[in-house]
Amino acid sequence: MTFEDLPQDWDDNPITHDMLPDVVDLFVKSSDRFEGCLTLLLLTEDHRLMQPVAIEHFDPAQNPDDAEAFLTSMCELACDFGGTYVVARGRTGPAVATPDDHAWFEPVTRSLGNHLLAAFVATERDVVPLELDAVS
């Protein structure tokens, strides 16, 4: 799984669920994975990429109230046009979802609610999905 697996015209078409890890891999830079980041992919109602947003050094677990306020405002943006988000945490470490990842994503899932399409952890080795049911 790598962004190199994406079809050449991927950005002209709706993003399928199978393509999501590759798209996340494309937008979460290697340096952001080492520093830690939040990457939001804002998708239109028909799952076309509208806008990627990368925020370096973002850790909602350290400041959950500020994180929720920020993410709630991002959710309002999605609500305005019926879009959804794909959210990724860039970090170092094992390419598996950890208890820390679940804590990190808690304010994210609470804020974005039904506008959260999928969540991923992007490490230097791989991009892995986070089961949203396990984060609550």
mmCIF file with all atom_site columns, C-alpha atoms in Angstrom:
data_model
loop_
_atom_site.group_PDB
_atom_site.id
_atom_site.type_symbol
_atom_site.label_atom_id
_atom_site.label_alt_id
_atom_site.label_comp_id
_atom_site.label_asym_id
_atom_site.label_entity_id
_atom_site.label_seq_id
_atom_site.pdbx_PDB_ins_code
_atom_site.Cartn_x
_atom_site.Cartn_y
_atom_site.Cartn_z
_atom_site.occupancy
_atom_site.B_iso_or_equiv
_atom_site.pdbx_formal_charge
_atom_site.auth_seq_id
_atom_site.auth_comp_id
_atom_site.auth_asym_id
_atom_site.auth_atom_id
_atom_site.pdbx_PDB_model_num
ATOM 1   C CA . MET A 1 1   ? 0.000   0.000  0.000   1.00 0.00 ? 1   MET A CA 1
ATOM 2   C CA . THR A 1 2   ? 1.561   3.228  -1.215  1.00 0.00 ? 2   THR A CA 1
ATOM 3   C CA . PHE A 1 3   ? 0.540   6.338  -3.091  1.00 0.00 ? 3   PHE A CA 1
ATOM 4   C CA . GLU A 1 4   ? 2.369   4.885  -6.100  1.00 0.00 ? 4   GLU A CA 1
ATOM 5   C CA . ASP A 1 5   ? -0.475  2.340  -6.346  1.00 0.00 ? 5   ASP A CA 1
ATOM 6   C CA . LEU A 1 6   ? -2.990  5.084  -7.128  1.00 0.00 ? 6   LEU A CA 1
ATOM 7   C CA . PRO A 1 7   ? -4.273  5.255  -10.700 1.00 0.00 ? 7   PRO A CA 1
ATOM 8   C CA . GLN A 1 8   ? -2.914  8.196  -12.647 1.00 0.00 ? 8   GLN A CA 1
ATOM 9   C CA . ASP A 1 9   ? -6.330  9.885  -12.780 1.00 0.00 ? 9   ASP A CA 1
ATOM 10  C CA . TRP A 1 10  ? -7.313  9.145  -9.170  1.00 0.00 ? 10  TRP A CA 1
ATOM 11  C CA . ASP A 1 11  ? -8.035  12.800 -8.425  1.00 0.00 ? 11  ASP A CA 1
ATOM 12  C CA . ASP A 1 12  ? -10.547 13.020 -11.294 1.00 0.00 ? 12  ASP A CA 1
ATOM 13  C CA . ASN A 1 13  ? -12.765 10.338 -9.767  1.00 0.00 ? 13  ASN A CA 1
ATOM 14  C CA . PRO A 1 14  ? -14.477 9.561  -6.472  1.00 0.00 ? 14  PRO A CA 1
ATOM 15  C CA . ILE A 1 15  ? -12.101 8.004  -3.950  1.00 0.00 ? 15  ILE A CA 1
ATOM 16  C CA . THR A 1 16  ? -13.091 4.432  -3.180  1.00 0.00 ? 16  THR A CA 1
ATOM 17  C CA . HIS A 1 17  ? -12.649 2.901  0.260   1.00 0.00 ? 17  HIS A CA 1
ATOM 18  C CA . ASP A 1 18  ? -9.811  0.726  -1.101  1.00 0.00 ? 18  ASP A CA 1
ATOM 19  C CA . MET A 1 19  ? -7.948  3.825  -2.296  1.00 0.00 ? 19  MET A CA 1
ATOM 20  C CA . LEU A 1 20  ? -8.116  5.673  1.037   1.00 0.00 ? 20  LEU A CA 1
ATOM 21  C CA . PRO A 1 21  ? -4.874  4.282  2.561   1.00 0.00 ? 21  PRO A CA 1
ATOM 22  C CA . ASP A 1 22  ? -2.971  5.193  -0.612  1.00 0.00 ? 22  ASP A CA 1
ATOM 23  C CA . VAL A 1 23  ? -4.419  8.709  -0.652  1.00 0.00 ? 23  VAL A CA 1
ATOM 24  C CA . VAL A 1 24  ? -3.507  9.121  3.033   1.00 0.00 ? 24  VAL A CA 1
ATOM 25  C CA . ASP A 1 25  ? 0.002   7.899  2.208   1.00 0.00 ? 25  ASP A CA 1
ATOM 26  C CA . LEU A 1 26  ? 0.233   10.594 -0.469  1.00 0.00 ? 26  LEU A CA 1
ATOM 27  C CA . PHE A 1 27  ? -0.765  13.466 1.817   1.00 0.00 ? 27  PHE A CA 1
ATOM 28  C CA . VAL A 1 28  ? 0.944   12.569 5.112   1.00 0.00 ? 28  VAL A CA 1
ATOM 29  C CA . LYS A 1 29  ? 4.541   13.594 4.469   1.00 0.00 ? 29  LYS A CA 1
ATOM 30  C CA . SER A 1 30  ? 7.393   11.525 5.884   1.00 0.00 ? 30  SER A CA 1
ATOM 31  C CA . SER A 1 31  ? 8.606   14.453 7.977   1.00 0.00 ? 31  SER A CA 1
ATOM 32  C CA . ASP A 1 32  ? 5.125   14.889 9.460   1.00 0.00 ? 32  ASP A CA 1
ATOM 33  C CA . ARG A 1 33  ? 5.112   11.248 10.476  1.00 0.00 ? 33  ARG A CA 1
ATOM 34  C CA . PHE A 1 34  ? 8.300   11.814 12.472  1.00 0.00 ? 34  PHE A CA 1
ATOM 35  C CA . GLU A 1 35  ? 7.100   15.086 14.031  1.00 0.00 ? 35  GLU A CA 1
ATOM 36  C CA . GLY A 1 36  ? 3.491   14.048 14.573  1.00 0.00 ? 36  GLY A CA 1
ATOM 37  C CA . CYS A 1 37  ? 0.570   15.564 12.707  1.00 0.00 ? 37  CYS A CA 1
ATOM 38  C CA . LEU A 1 38  ? -3.108  15.631 11.973  1.00 0.00 ? 38  LEU A CA 1
ATOM 39  C CA . THR A 1 39  ? -4.105  15.357 8.329   1.00 0.00 ? 39  THR A CA 1
ATOM 40  C CA . LEU A 1 40  ? -7.687  15.995 7.295   1.00 0.00 ? 40  LEU A CA 1
ATOM 41  C CA . LEU A 1 41  ? -8.865  15.128 3.810   1.00 0.00 ? 41  LEU A CA 1
ATOM 42  C CA . LEU A 1 42  ? -12.055 17.013 3.100   1.00 0.00 ? 42  LEU A CA 1
ATOM 43  C CA . LEU A 1 43  ? -14.162 15.101 0.583   1.00 0.00 ? 43  LEU A CA 1
ATOM 44  C CA . THR A 1 44  ? -17.226 16.180 -1.343  1.00 0.00 ? 44  THR A CA 1
ATOM 45  C CA . GLU A 1 45  ? -20.510 14.355 -0.932  1.00 0.00 ? 45  GLU A CA 1
ATOM 46  C CA . ASP A 1 46  ? -19.543 11.985 -3.762  1.00 0.00 ? 46  ASP A CA 1
ATOM 47  C CA . HIS A 1 47  ? -16.090 11.344 -2.177  1.00 0.00 ? 47  HIS A CA 1
ATOM 48  C CA . ARG A 1 48  ? -13.935 13.508 -4.418  1.00 0.00 ? 48  ARG A CA 1
ATOM 49  C CA . LEU A 1 49  ? -11.020 15.240 -2.757  1.00 0.00 ? 49  LEU A CA 1
ATOM 50  C CA . MET A 1 50  ? -11.857 18.861 -2.113  1.00 0.00 ? 50  MET A CA 1
ATOM 51  C CA . GLN A 1 51  ? -9.012  19.941 0.155   1.00 0.00 ? 51  GLN A CA 1
ATOM 52  C CA . PRO A 1 52  ? -6.240  18.336 2.201   1.00 0.00 ? 52  PRO A CA 1
ATOM 53  C CA . VAL A 1 53  ? -5.292  20.037 5.472   1.00 0.00 ? 53  VAL A CA 1
ATOM 54  C CA . ALA A 1 54  ? -2.118  19.102 7.363   1.00 0.00 ? 54  ALA A CA 1
ATOM 55  C CA . ILE A 1 55  ? -1.397  20.403 10.845  1.00 0.00 ? 55  ILE A CA 1
ATOM 56  C CA . GLU A 1 56  ? 2.024   19.684 12.281  1.00 0.00 ? 56  GLU A CA 1
ATOM 57  C CA . HIS A 1 57  ? 2.564   18.899 15.970  1.00 0.00 ? 57  HIS A CA 1
ATOM 58  C CA . PHE A 1 58  ? -1.173  18.381 16.573  1.00 0.00 ? 58  PHE A CA 1
ATOM 59  C CA . ASP A 1 59  ? -2.003  16.227 19.589  1.00 0.00 ? 59  ASP A CA 1
ATOM 60  C CA . PRO A 1 60  ? -5.666  16.351 20.628  1.00 0.00 ? 60  PRO A CA 1
ATOM 61  C CA . ALA A 1 61  ? -4.971  14.096 23.617  1.00 0.00 ? 61  ALA A CA 1
ATOM 62  C CA . GLN A 1 62  ? -2.824  16.859 25.188  1.00 0.00 ? 62  GLN A CA 1
ATOM 63  C CA . ASN A 1 63  ? -5.439  19.572 24.790  1.00 0.00 ? 63  ASN A CA 1
ATOM 64  C CA . PRO A 1 64  ? -8.809  17.875 24.180  1.00 0.00 ? 64  PRO A CA 1
ATOM 65  C CA . ASP A 1 65  ? -10.932 21.022 24.668  1.00 0.00 ? 65  ASP A CA 1
ATOM 66  C CA . ASP A 1 66  ? -8.955  23.069 22.124  1.00 0.00 ? 66  ASP A CA 1
ATOM 67  C CA . ALA A 1 67  ? -8.864  20.121 19.745  1.00 0.00 ? 67  ALA A CA 1
ATOM 68  C CA . GLU A 1 68  ? -12.623 19.650 19.967  1.00 0.00 ? 68  GLU A CA 1
ATOM 69  C CA . ALA A 1 69  ? -13.259 23.363 19.366  1.00 0.00 ? 69  ALA A CA 1
ATOM 70  C CA . PHE A 1 70  ? -11.033 23.320 16.283  1.00 0.00 ? 70  PHE A CA 1
ATOM 71  C CA . LEU A 1 71  ? -12.489 20.074 14.944  1.00 0.00 ? 71  LEU A CA 1
ATOM 72  C CA . THR A 1 72  ? -16.039 21.239 15.578  1.00 0.00 ? 72  THR A CA 1
ATOM 73  C CA . SER A 1 73  ? -15.385 24.289 13.394  1.00 0.00 ? 73  SER A CA 1
ATOM 74  C CA . MET A 1 74  ? -13.940 21.987 10.719  1.00 0.00 ? 74  MET A CA 1
ATOM 75  C CA . CYS A 1 75  ? -17.078 19.854 10.986  1.00 0.00 ? 75  CYS A CA 1
ATOM 76  C CA . GLU A 1 76  ? -19.232 22.928 10.397  1.00 0.00 ? 76  GLU A CA 1
ATOM 77  C CA . LEU A 1 77  ? -17.312 23.483 7.174   1.00 0.00 ? 77  LEU A CA 1
ATOM 78  C CA . ALA A 1 78  ? -18.153 19.941 6.061   1.00 0.00 ? 78  ALA A CA 1
ATOM 79  C CA . CYS A 1 79  ? -21.783 20.409 7.098   1.00 0.00 ? 79  CYS A CA 1
ATOM 80  C CA . ASP A 1 80  ? -22.066 23.444 4.843   1.00 0.00 ? 80  ASP A CA 1
ATOM 81  C CA . PHE A 1 81  ? -21.689 21.346 1.708   1.00 0.00 ? 81  PHE A CA 1
ATOM 82  C CA . GLY A 1 82  ? -22.511 17.820 2.879   1.00 0.00 ? 82  GLY A CA 1
ATOM 83  C CA . GLY A 1 83  ? -18.934 16.587 2.777   1.00 0.00 ? 83  GLY A CA 1
ATOM 84  C CA . THR A 1 84  ? -17.025 14.104 4.878   1.00 0.00 ? 84  THR A CA 1
ATOM 85  C CA . TYR A 1 85  ? -13.543 13.787 6.322   1.00 0.00 ? 85  TYR A CA 1
ATOM 86  C CA . VAL A 1 86  ? -10.818 11.210 6.261   1.00 0.00 ? 86  VAL A CA 1
ATOM 87  C CA . VAL A 1 87  ? -8.531  11.803 9.237   1.00 0.00 ? 87  VAL A CA 1
ATOM 88  C CA . ALA A 1 88  ? -4.996  10.531 9.698   1.00 0.00 ? 88  ALA A CA 1
ATOM 89  C CA . ARG A 1 89  ? -2.563  10.677 12.568  1.00 0.00 ? 89  ARG A CA 1
ATOM 90  C CA . GLY A 1 90  ? 1.046   10.828 11.454  1.00 0.00 ? 90  GLY A CA 1
ATOM 91  C CA . ARG A 1 91  ? 3.430   9.386  14.025  1.00 0.00 ? 91  ARG A CA 1
ATOM 92  C CA . THR A 1 92  ? 6.461   7.184  14.550  1.00 0.00 ? 92  THR A CA 1
ATOM 93  C CA . GLY A 1 93  ? 6.289   3.724  16.042  1.00 0.00 ? 93  GLY A CA 1
ATOM 94  C CA . PRO A 1 94  ? 4.530   0.488  15.210  1.00 0.00 ? 94  PRO A CA 1
ATOM 95  C CA . ALA A 1 95  ? 2.195   0.299  12.235  1.00 0.00 ? 95  ALA A CA 1
ATOM 96  C CA . VAL A 1 96  ? -0.708  -0.876 14.385  1.00 0.00 ? 96  VAL A CA 1
ATOM 97  C CA . ALA A 1 97  ? -3.389  1.069  16.198  1.00 0.00 ? 97  ALA A CA 1
ATOM 98  C CA . THR A 1 98  ? -2.361  1.500  19.832  1.00 0.00 ? 98  THR A CA 1
ATOM 99  C CA . PRO A 1 99  ? -4.307  2.574  22.942  1.00 0.00 ? 99  PRO A CA 1
ATOM 100 C CA . ASP A 1 100 ? -2.620  5.975  22.537  1.00 0.00 ? 100 ASP A CA 1
ATOM 101 C CA . ASP A 1 101 ? -4.053  6.223  19.009  1.00 0.00 ? 101 ASP A CA 1
ATOM 102 C CA . HIS A 1 102 ? -7.532  5.520  20.347  1.00 0.00 ? 102 HIS A CA 1
ATOM 103 C CA . ALA A 1 103 ? -7.092  8.286  22.951  1.00 0.00 ? 103 ALA A CA 1
ATOM 104 C CA . TRP A 1 104 ? -5.725  10.610 20.244  1.00 0.00 ? 104 TRP A CA 1
ATOM 105 C CA . PHE A 1 105 ? -8.747  10.010 18.003  1.00 0.00 ? 105 PHE A CA 1
ATOM 106 C CA . GLU A 1 106 ? -11.384 10.310 20.743  1.00 0.00 ? 106 GLU A CA 1
ATOM 107 C CA . PRO A 1 107 ? -11.922 14.087 20.412  1.00 0.00 ? 107 PRO A CA 1
ATOM 108 C CA . VAL A 1 108 ? -11.690 13.723 16.634  1.00 0.00 ? 108 VAL A CA 1
ATOM 109 C CA . THR A 1 109 ? -14.526 11.196 16.439  1.00 0.00 ? 109 THR A CA 1
ATOM 110 C CA . ARG A 1 110 ? -16.603 13.113 18.986  1.00 0.00 ? 110 ARG A CA 1
ATOM 111 C CA . SER A 1 111 ? -16.261 16.358 17.015  1.00 0.00 ? 111 SER A CA 1
ATOM 112 C CA . LEU A 1 112 ? -16.687 15.077 13.482  1.00 0.00 ? 112 LEU A CA 1
ATOM 113 C CA . GLY A 1 113 ? -19.384 12.482 14.207  1.00 0.00 ? 113 GLY A CA 1
ATOM 114 C CA . ASN A 1 114 ? -21.169 11.335 11.052  1.00 0.00 ? 114 ASN A CA 1
ATOM 115 C CA . HIS A 1 115 ? -18.865 13.470 8.920   1.00 0.00 ? 115 HIS A CA 1
ATOM 116 C CA . LEU A 1 116 ? -15.952 11.147 9.679   1.00 0.00 ? 116 LEU A CA 1
ATOM 117 C CA . LEU A 1 117 ? -15.667 8.644  6.847   1.00 0.00 ? 117 LEU A CA 1
ATOM 118 C CA . ALA A 1 118 ? -12.470 6.890  7.943   1.00 0.00 ? 118 ALA A CA 1
ATOM 119 C CA . ALA A 1 119 ? -9.476  7.251  10.242  1.00 0.00 ? 119 ALA A CA 1
ATOM 120 C CA . PHE A 1 120 ? -5.896  6.079  9.756   1.00 0.00 ? 120 PHE A CA 1
ATOM 121 C CA . VAL A 1 121 ? -2.561  5.938  11.501  1.00 0.00 ? 121 VAL A CA 1
ATOM 122 C CA . ALA A 1 122 ? 0.330   6.771  9.161   1.00 0.00 ? 122 ALA A CA 1
ATOM 123 C CA . THR A 1 123 ? 3.747   5.625  10.348  1.00 0.00 ? 123 THR A CA 1
ATOM 124 C CA . GLU A 1 124 ? 7.068   5.547  8.559   1.00 0.00 ? 124 GLU A CA 1
ATOM 125 C CA . ARG A 1 125 ? 6.312   1.956  7.529   1.00 0.00 ? 125 ARG A CA 1
ATOM 126 C CA . ASP A 1 126 ? 2.636   1.815  6.646   1.00 0.00 ? 126 ASP A CA 1
ATOM 127 C CA . VAL A 1 127 ? -0.809  3.364  6.753   1.00 0.00 ? 127 VAL A CA 1
ATOM 128 C CA . VAL A 1 128 ? -3.252  1.360  8.863   1.00 0.00 ? 128 VAL A CA 1
ATOM 129 C CA . PRO A 1 129 ? -6.968  1.897  9.418   1.00 0.00 ? 129 PRO A CA 1
ATOM 130 C CA . LEU A 1 130 ? -8.327  2.673  12.844  1.00 0.00 ? 130 LEU A CA 1
ATOM 131 C CA . GLU A 1 131 ? -11.577 0.929  13.721  1.00 0.00 ? 131 GLU A CA 1
ATOM 132 C CA . LEU A 1 132 ? -13.897 3.800  14.555  1.00 0.00 ? 132 LEU A CA 1
ATOM 133 C CA . ASP A 1 133 ? -16.180 1.608  16.683  1.00 0.00 ? 133 ASP A CA 1
ATOM 134 C CA . ALA A 1 134 ? -13.266 1.028  19.050  1.00 0.00 ? 134 ALA A CA 1
ATOM 135 C CA . VAL A 1 135 ? -12.806 4.770  19.630  1.00 0.00 ? 135 VAL A CA 1
ATOM 136 C CA . SER A 1 136 ? -15.594 5.946  21.913  1.00 0.00 ? 136 SER A CA 1
#
